[in-house]
GROMACS .gro file of C-alpha atoms in nm:
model
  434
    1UNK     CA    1  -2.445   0.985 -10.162
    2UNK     CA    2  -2.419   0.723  -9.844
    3UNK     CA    3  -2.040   0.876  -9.776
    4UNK     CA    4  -2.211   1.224  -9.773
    5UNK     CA    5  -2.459   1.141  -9.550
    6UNK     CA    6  -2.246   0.962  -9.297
    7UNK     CA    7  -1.987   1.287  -9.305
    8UNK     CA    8  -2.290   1.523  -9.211
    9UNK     CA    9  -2.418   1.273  -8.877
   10UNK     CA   10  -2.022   1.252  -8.776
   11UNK     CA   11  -2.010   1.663  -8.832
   12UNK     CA   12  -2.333   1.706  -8.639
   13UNK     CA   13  -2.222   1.451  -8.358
   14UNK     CA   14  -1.846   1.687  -8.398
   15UNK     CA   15  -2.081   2.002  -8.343
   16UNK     CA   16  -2.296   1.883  -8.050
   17UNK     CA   17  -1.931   1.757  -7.874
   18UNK     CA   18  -1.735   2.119  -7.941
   19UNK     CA   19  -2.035   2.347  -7.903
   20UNK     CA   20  -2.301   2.223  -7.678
   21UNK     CA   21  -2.602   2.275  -7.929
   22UNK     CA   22  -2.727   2.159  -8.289
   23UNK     CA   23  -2.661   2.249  -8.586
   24UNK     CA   24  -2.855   2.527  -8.743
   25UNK     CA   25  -2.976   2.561  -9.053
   26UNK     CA   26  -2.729   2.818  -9.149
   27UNK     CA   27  -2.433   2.611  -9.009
   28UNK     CA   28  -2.605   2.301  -9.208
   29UNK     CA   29  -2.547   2.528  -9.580
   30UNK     CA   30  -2.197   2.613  -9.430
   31UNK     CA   31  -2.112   2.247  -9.370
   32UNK     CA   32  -2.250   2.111  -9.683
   33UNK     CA   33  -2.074   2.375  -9.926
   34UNK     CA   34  -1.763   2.324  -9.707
   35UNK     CA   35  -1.774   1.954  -9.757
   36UNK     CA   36  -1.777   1.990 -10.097
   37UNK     CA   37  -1.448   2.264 -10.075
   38UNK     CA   38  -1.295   1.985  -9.879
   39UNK     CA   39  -1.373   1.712 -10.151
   40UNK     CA   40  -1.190   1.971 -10.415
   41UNK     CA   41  -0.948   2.009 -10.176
   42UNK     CA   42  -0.843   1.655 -10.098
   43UNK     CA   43  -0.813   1.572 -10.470
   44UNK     CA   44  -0.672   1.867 -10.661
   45UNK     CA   45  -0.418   1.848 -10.365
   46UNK     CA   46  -0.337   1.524 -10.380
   47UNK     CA   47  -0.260   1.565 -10.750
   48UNK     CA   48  -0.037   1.892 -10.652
   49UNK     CA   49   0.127   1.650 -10.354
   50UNK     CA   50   0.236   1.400 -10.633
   51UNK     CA   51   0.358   1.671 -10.862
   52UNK     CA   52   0.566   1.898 -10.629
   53UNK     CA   53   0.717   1.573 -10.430
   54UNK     CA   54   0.802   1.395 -10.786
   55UNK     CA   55   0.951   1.803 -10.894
   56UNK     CA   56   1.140   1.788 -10.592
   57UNK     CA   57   1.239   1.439 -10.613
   58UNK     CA   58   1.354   1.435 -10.969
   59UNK     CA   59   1.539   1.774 -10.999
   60UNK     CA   60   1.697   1.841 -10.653
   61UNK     CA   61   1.700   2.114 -10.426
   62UNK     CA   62   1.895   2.325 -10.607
   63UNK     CA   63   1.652   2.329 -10.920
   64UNK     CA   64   1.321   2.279 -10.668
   65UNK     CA   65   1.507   2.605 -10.507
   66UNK     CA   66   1.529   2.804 -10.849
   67UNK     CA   67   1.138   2.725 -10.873
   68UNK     CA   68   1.039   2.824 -10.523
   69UNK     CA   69   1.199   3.138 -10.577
   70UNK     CA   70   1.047   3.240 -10.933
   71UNK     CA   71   0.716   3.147 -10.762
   72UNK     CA   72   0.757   3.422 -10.512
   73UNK     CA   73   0.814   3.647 -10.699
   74UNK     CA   74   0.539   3.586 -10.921
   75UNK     CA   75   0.343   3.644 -10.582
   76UNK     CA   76   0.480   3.995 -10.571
   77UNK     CA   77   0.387   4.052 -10.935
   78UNK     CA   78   0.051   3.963 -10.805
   79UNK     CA   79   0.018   4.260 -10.615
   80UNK     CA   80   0.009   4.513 -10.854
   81UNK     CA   81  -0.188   4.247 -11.123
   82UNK     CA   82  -0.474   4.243 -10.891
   83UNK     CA   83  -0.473   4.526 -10.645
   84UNK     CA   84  -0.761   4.416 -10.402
   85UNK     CA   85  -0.996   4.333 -10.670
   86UNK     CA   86  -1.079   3.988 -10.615
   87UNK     CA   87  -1.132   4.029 -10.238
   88UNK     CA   88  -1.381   4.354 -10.316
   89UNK     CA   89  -1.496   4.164 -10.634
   90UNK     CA   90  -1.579   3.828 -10.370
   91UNK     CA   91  -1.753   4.064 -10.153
   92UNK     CA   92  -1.996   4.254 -10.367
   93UNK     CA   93  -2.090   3.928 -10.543
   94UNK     CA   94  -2.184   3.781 -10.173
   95UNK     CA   95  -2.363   4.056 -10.103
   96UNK     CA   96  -2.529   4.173 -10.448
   97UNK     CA   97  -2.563   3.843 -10.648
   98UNK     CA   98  -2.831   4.028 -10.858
   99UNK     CA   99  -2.528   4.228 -10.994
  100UNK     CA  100  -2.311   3.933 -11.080
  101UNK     CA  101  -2.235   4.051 -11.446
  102UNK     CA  102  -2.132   4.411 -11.374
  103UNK     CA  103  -1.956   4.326 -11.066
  104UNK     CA  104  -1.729   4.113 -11.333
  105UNK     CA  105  -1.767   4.356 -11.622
  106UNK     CA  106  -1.603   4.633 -11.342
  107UNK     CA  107  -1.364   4.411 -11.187
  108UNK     CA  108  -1.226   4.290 -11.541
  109UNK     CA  109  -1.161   4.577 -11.642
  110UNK     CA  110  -0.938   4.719 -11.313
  111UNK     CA  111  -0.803   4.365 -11.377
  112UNK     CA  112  -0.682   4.459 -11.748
  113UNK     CA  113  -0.560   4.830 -11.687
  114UNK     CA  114  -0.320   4.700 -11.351
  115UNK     CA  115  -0.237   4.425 -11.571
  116UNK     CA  116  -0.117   4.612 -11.912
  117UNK     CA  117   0.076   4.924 -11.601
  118UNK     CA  118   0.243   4.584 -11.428
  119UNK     CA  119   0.362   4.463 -11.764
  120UNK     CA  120   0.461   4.789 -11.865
  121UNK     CA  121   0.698   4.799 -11.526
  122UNK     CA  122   0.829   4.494 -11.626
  123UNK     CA  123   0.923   4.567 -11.912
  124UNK     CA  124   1.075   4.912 -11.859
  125UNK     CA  125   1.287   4.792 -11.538
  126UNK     CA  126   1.221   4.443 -11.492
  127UNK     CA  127   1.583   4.349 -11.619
  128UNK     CA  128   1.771   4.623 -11.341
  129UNK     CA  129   1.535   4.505 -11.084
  130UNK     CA  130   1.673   4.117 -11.166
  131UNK     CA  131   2.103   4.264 -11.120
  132UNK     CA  132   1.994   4.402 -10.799
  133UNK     CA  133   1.832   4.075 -10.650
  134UNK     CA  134   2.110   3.858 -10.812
  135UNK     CA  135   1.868   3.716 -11.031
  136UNK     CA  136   1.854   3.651 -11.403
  137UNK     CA  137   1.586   3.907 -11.626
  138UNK     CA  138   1.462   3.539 -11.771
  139UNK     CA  139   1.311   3.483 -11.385
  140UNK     CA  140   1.180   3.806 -11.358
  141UNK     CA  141   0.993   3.783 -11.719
  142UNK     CA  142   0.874   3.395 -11.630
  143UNK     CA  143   0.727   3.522 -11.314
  144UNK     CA  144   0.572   3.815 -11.447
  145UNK     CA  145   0.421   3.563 -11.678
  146UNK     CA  146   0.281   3.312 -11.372
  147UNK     CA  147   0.147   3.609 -11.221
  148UNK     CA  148  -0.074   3.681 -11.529
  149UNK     CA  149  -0.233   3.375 -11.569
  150UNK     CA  150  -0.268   3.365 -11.129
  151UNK     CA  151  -0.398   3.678 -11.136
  152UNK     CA  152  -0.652   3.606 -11.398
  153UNK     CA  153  -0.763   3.225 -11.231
  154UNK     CA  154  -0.768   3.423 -10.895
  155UNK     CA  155  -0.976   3.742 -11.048
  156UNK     CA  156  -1.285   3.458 -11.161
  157UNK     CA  157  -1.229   3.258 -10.907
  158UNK     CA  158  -1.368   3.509 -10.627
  159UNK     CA  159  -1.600   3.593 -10.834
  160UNK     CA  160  -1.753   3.227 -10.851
  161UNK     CA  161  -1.678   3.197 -10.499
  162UNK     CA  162  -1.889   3.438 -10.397
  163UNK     CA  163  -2.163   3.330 -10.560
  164UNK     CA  164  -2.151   3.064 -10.396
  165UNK     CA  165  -2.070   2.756 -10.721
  166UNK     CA  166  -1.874   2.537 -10.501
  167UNK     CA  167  -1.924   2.229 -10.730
  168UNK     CA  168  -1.749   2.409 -11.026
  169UNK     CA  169  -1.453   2.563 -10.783
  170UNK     CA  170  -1.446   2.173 -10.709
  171UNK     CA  171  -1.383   2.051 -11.060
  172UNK     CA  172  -1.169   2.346 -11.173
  173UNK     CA  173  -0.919   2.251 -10.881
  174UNK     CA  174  -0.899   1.967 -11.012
  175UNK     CA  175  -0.817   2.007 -11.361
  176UNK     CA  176  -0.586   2.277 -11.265
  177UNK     CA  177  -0.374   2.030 -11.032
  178UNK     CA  178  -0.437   1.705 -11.341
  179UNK     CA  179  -0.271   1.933 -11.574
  180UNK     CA  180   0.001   2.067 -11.353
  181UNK     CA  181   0.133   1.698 -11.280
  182UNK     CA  182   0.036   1.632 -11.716
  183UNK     CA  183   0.255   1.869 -11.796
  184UNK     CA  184   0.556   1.782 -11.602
  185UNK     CA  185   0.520   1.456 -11.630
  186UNK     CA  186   0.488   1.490 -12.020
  187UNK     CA  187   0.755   1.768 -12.022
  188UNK     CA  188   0.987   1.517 -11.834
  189UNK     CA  189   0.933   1.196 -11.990
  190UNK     CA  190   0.846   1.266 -12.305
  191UNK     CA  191   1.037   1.609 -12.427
  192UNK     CA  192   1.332   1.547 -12.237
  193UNK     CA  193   1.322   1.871 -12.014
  194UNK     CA  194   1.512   1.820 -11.670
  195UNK     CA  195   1.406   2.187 -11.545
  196UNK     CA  196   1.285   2.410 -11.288
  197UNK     CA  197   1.078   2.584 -11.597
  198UNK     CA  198   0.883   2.288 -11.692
  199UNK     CA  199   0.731   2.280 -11.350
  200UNK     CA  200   0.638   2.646 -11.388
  201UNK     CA  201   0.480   2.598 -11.752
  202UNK     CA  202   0.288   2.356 -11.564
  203UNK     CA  203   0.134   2.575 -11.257
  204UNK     CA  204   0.079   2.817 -11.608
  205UNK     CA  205  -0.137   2.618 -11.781
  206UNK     CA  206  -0.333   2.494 -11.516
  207UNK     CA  207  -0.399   2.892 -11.383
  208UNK     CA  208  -0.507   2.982 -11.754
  209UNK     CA  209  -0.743   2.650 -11.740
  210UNK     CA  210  -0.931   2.752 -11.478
  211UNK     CA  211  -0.940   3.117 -11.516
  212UNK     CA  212  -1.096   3.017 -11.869
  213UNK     CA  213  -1.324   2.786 -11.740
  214UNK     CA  214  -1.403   3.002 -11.444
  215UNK     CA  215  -1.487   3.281 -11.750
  216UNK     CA  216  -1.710   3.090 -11.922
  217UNK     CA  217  -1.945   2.979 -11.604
  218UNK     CA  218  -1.966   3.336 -11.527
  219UNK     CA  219  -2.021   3.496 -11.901
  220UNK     CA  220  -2.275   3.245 -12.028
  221UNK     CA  221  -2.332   3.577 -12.260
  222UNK     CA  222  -2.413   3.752 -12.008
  223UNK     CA  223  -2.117   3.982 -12.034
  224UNK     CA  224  -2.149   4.069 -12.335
  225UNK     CA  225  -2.478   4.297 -12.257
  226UNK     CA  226  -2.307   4.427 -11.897
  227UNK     CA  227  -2.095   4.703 -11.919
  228UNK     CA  228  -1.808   4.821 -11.697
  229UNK     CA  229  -2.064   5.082 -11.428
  230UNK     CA  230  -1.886   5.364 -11.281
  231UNK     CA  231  -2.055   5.286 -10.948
  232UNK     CA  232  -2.006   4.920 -10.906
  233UNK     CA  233  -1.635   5.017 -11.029
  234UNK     CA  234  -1.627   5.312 -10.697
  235UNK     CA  235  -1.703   5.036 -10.529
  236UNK     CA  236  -1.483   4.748 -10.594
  237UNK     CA  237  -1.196   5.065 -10.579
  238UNK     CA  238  -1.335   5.163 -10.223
  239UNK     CA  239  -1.322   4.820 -10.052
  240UNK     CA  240  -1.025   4.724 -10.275
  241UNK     CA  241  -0.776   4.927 -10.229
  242UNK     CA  242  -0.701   4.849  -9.836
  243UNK     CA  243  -0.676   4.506  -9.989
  244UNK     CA  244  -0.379   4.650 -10.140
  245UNK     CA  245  -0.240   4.672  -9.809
  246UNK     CA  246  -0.326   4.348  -9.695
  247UNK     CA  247  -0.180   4.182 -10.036
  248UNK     CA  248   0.153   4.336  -9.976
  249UNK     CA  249   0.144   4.242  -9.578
  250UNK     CA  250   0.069   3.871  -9.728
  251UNK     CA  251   0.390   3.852  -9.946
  252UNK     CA  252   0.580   3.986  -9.660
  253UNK     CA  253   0.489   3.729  -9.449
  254UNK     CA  254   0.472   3.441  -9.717
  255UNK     CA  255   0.715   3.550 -10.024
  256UNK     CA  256   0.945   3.800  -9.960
  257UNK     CA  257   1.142   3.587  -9.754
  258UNK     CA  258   1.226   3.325 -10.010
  259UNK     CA  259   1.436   3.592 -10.162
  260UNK     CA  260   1.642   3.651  -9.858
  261UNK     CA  261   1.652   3.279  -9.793
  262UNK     CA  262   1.770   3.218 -10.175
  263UNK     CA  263   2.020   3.488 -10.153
  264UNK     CA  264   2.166   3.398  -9.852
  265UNK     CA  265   2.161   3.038  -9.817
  266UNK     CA  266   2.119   2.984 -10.232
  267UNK     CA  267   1.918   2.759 -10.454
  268UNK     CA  268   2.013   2.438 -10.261
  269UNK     CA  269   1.908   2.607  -9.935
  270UNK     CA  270   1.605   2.764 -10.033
  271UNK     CA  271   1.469   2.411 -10.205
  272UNK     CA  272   1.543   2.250  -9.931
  273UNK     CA  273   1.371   2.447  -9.667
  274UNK     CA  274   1.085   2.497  -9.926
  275UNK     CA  275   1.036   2.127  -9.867
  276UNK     CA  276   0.977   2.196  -9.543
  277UNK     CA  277   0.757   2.485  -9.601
  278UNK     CA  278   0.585   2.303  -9.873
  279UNK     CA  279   0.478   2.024  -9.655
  280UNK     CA  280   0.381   2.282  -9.345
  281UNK     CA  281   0.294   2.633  -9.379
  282UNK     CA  282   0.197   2.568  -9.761
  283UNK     CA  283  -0.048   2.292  -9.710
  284UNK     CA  284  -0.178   2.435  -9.426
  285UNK     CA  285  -0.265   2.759  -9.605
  286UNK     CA  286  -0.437   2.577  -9.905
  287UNK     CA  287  -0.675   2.427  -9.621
  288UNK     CA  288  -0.723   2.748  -9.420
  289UNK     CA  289  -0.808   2.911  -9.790
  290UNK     CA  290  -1.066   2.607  -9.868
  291UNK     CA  291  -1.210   2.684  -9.510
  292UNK     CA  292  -1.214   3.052  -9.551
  293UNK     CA  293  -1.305   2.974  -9.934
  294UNK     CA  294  -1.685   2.855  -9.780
  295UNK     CA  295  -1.639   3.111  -9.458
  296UNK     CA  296  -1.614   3.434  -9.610
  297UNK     CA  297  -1.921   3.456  -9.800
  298UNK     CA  298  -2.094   3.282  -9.471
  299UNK     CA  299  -1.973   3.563  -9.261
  300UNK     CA  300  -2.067   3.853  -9.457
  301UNK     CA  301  -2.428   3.769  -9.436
  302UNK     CA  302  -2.410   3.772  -9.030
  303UNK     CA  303  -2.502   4.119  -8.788
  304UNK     CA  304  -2.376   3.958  -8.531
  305UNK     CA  305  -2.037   3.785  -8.559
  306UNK     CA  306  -1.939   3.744  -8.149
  307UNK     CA  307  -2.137   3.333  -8.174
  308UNK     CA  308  -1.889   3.301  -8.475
  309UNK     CA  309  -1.603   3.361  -8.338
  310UNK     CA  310  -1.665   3.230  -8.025
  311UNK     CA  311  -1.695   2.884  -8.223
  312UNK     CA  312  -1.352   3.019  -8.365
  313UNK     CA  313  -1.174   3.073  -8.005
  314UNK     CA  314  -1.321   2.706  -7.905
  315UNK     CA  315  -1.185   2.497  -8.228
  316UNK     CA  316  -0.876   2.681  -8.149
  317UNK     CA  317  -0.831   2.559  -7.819
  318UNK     CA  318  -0.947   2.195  -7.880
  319UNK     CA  319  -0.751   2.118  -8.217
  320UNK     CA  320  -0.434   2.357  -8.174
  321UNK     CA  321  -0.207   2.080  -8.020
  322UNK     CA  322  -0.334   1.755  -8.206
  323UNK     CA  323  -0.288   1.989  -8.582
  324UNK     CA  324   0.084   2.058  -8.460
  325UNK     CA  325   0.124   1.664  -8.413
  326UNK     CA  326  -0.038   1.578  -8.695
  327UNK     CA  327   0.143   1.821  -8.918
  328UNK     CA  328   0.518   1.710  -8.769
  329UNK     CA  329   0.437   1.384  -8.895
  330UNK     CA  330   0.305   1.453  -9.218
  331UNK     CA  331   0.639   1.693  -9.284
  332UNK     CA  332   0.845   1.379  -9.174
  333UNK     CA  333   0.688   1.143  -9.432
  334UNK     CA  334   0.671   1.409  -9.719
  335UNK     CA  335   1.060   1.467  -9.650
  336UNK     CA  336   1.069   1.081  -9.695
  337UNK     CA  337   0.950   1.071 -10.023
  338UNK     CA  338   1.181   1.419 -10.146
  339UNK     CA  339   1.464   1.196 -10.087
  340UNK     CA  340   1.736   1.218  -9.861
  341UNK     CA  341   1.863   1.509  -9.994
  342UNK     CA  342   1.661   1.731  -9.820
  343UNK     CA  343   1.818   1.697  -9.468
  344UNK     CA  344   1.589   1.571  -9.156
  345UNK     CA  345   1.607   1.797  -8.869
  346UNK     CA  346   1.374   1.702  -8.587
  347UNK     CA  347   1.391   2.057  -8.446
  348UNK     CA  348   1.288   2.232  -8.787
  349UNK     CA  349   1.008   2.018  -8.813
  350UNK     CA  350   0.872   2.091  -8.488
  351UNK     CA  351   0.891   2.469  -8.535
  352UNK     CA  352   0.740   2.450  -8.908
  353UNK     CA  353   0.474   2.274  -8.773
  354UNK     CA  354   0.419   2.541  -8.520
  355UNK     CA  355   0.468   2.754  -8.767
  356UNK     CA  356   0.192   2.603  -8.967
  357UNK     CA  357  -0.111   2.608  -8.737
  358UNK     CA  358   0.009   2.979  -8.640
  359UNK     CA  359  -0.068   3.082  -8.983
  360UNK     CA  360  -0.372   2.875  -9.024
  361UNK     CA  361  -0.520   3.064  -8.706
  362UNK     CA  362  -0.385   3.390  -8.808
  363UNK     CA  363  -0.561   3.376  -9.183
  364UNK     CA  364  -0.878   3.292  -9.018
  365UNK     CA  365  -0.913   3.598  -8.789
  366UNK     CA  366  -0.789   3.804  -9.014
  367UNK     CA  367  -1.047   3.720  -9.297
  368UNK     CA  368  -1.324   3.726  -9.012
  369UNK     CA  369  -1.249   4.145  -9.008
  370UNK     CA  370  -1.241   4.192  -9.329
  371UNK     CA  371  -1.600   4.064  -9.381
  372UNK     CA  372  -1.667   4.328  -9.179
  373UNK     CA  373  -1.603   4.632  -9.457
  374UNK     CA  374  -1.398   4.834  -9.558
  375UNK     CA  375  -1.300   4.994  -9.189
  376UNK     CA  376  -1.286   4.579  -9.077
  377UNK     CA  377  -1.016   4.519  -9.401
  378UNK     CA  378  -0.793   4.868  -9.332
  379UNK     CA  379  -0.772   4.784  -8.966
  380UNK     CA  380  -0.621   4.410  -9.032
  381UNK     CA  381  -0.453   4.521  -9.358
  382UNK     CA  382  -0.256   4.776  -9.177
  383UNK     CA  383  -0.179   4.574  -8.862
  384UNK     CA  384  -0.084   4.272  -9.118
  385UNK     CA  385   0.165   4.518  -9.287
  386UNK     CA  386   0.373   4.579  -8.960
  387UNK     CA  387   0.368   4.233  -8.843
  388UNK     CA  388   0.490   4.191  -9.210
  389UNK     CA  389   0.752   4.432  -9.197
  390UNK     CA  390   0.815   4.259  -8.850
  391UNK     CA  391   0.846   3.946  -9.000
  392UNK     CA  392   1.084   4.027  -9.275
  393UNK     CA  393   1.371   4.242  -9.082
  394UNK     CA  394   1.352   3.954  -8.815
  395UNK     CA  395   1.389   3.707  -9.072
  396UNK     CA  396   1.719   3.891  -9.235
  397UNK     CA  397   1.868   3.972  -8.900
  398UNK     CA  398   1.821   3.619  -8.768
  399UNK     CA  399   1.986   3.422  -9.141
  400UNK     CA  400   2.342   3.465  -9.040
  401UNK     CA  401   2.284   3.296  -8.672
  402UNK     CA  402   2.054   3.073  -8.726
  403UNK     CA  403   1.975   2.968  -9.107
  404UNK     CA  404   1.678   2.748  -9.162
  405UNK     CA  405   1.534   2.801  -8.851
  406UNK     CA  406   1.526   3.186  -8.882
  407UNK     CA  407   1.143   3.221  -9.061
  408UNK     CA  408   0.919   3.013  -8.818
  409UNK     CA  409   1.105   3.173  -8.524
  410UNK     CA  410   1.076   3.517  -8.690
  411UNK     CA  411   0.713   3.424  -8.732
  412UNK     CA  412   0.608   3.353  -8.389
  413UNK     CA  413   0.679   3.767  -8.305
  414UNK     CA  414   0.491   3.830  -8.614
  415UNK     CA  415   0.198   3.610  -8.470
  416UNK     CA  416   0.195   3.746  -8.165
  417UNK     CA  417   0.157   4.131  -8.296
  418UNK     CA  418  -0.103   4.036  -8.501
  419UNK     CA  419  -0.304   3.856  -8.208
  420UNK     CA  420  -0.238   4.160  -8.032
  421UNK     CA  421  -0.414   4.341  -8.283
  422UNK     CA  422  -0.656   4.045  -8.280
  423UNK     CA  423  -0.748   4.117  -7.936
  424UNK     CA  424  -0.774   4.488  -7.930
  425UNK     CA  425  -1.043   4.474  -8.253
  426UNK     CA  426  -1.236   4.202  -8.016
  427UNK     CA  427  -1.241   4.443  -7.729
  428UNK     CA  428  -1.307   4.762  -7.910
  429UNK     CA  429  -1.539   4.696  -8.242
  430UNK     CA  430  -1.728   4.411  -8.102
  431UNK     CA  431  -1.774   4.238  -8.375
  432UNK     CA  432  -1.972   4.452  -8.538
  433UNK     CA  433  -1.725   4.704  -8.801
  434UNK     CA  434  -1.930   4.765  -9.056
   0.00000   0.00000   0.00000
């Protein structure tokens, strides 16, 4: 396509500028499959964009609030669902694509056990678990239920990333955000239903979508002849379960502290500044996963990682000011169209957008050690978990003084532990953990 064609001269003219030097024919495949991440990303997101700004829009913060809230803890939920399996499960495919149907055979079934013991917990003490957050056993149930059908769409989706089917990963984002805004809109209009839920039905059925269509690309019958191997399943357990680790250091940093927020500031405060967090930090994220969704796989494959993240540590320094910019005026016009409701506060938006490219940075190191093994993954799992814990104490220490503004500024200690711990794996592995 012309539009293609133009995008790779204006990367390659991008490359010579930044770097000094052509592209490669390495960097060429990592453009090209990245482009076509980006072209998922743009549209599925866009189609998300509409549907959380209308959500917002139409049921106010203190219903957008109730929904941020059951979302995070569906995150948690997560955790146990898929302990590590889709990162190991990502990895193995990259690296033995000949193995494709046991790899998913294996992984499936970890998936099913954690599944059926997570469901079990629920069950058994979901309800005392709801008293002691202030939070309804209907929440807790509904999120164990998002976390299910995430955990599934997530499981497949590594899988086919991995193997490298960008294309598909770029129409499955797609129908996964159409049917997100469908059912909303459809829920809204049509049935009536003014709630919180009807937004979370909707980020349901899209997650079962694609984890179904995601299943289909990767059975094509072929799982039906693999069986679940007891080596390929040592394996996905070995590289896994520091994954755990990292998992738990991710909801620290990214979902545990919408429970704090929600039970000190409320529903209405915790939509509000989920607004905020929405248009930042959230965004932001979804890009730095499409990025890392093409990168990871890349990266595995490499001996020597020190030209890749020297190319890292330049893009850093050239873009890190102009992304902060640009992402304080895209919060500004996506608080615009929430509606005045959610208040303007020049100084919030500066520090979520700090906030934003923080993380962004932060994901991308730490997914560059993990490529590097299982040592790579413990080392920034471990180090993620304390800036986590960091993160989290900060954050509830810092709600009664100064409210909204509490996360990103808890954040930027968080950031700079884990760049700490950036630095020290730089100077003492070299690049080269395997």
């Amino acid at each position: 396509m012309r539009w293609r064609r133009q995008m790779t001269l204006a990367t390659a003219a991008a490359h010579q500028h930044l770097f000094g030097q052509e592209l490669t024919v390495a960097m060429k495949n990592f453009l090209q499959n990245l482009s076509l991440s980006l072209t998922g990303y743009v549209i599925a997101n866009s189609l998300i964009f509409v549907s959380i700004v209308v959500a917002g829009r139409l049921l106010g913060p203190s219903q957008f609030g109730q929904y941020a809230l059951t979302i995070a803890l569906s995150q948690i939920l997560i955790i146990p669902m898929l302990p590590g399996i889709d990162v190991a499960a990502m990895r193995e495919v990259a690296l033995h694509p000949q193995q494709l149907p046991q790899i998913a055979a294996s992984g499936l079934f970890l998936l099913a056990a954690c599944t059926l013991a997570t469901w079990i917990g629920v069950l058994l003490v979901g309800d005392t678990a709801a008293r002691l957050l202030g939070l309804g056993g209907s929440v807790v149930r509904i999120a164990a239920l998002i976390a299910l059908a995430m955990a599934g769409k997530t499981f497949w989706d590594s899988i086919v990333r991995g193997s490298g089917a960008f294309r598909l990963q770029l129409w499955v984002r797609i129908v996964d955000a159409a049917l997100i805004l469908f059912i909303f809109l459809a829920g809204y209009a049509w049935l009536g239903v003014h709630d919180w839920r009807l937004l979370a039905l909707g980020v349901t059925g899209g997650a079962l979508a694609s984890a179904w269509i995601f299943y289909s690309w990767v059975g094509r019958g072929q799982l039906r002849w693999a069986g679940v191997t007891s080596a390929v399943t040592r394996r996905l357990v070995r590289y896994g379960w520091a994954g755990v680790i990292g998992a738990v250091a991710g909801i620290l940093l990214a979902s545990a502290d919408k429970v704090l927020l929600g039970n000190f500031l409320g529903s209405r405060g915790l939509g509000v500044y989920q607004a905020y967090y929405f248009a930042s930090v959230q965004l932001t994220g979804q890009l730095a996963l499409i990025f890392l969704n093409v990168f990871f796989p890349a990266a595995v494959g490499q001996s020597d990682l020190a030209i890749v993240i020297r190319k890292l540590d330049r893009l850093v320094v050239r873009l890190a000011v102009p992304a902060i910019i640009g992402v304080s005026l895209f919060i500004l016009a996506t608080l615009w169209l929430f509606s005045s409701a959610y208040e303007r506060n020049l100084i919030l938006v500066l520090l979520m957008s700090v906030y934003a490219v923080l993380w962004f940075i932060m994901m991308t190191y730490w997914t560059l050690i993990n490529t590097t093994g299982p040592r790579g993954i413990l080392y920034a799992s471990l180090n993620a978990l304390v800036a986590g814990v960091m993160y989290l104490l900060l954050v509830q220490q810092l709600l009664p003084l100064l409210e909204l503004y509490a996360p990103p500024i808890a954040f930027l200690a968080a950031f700079g532990y884990m760049g700490g711990a950036i630095w020290l794996w730089r100077v003492r592995f070299r690049f080269t953990l395997r």
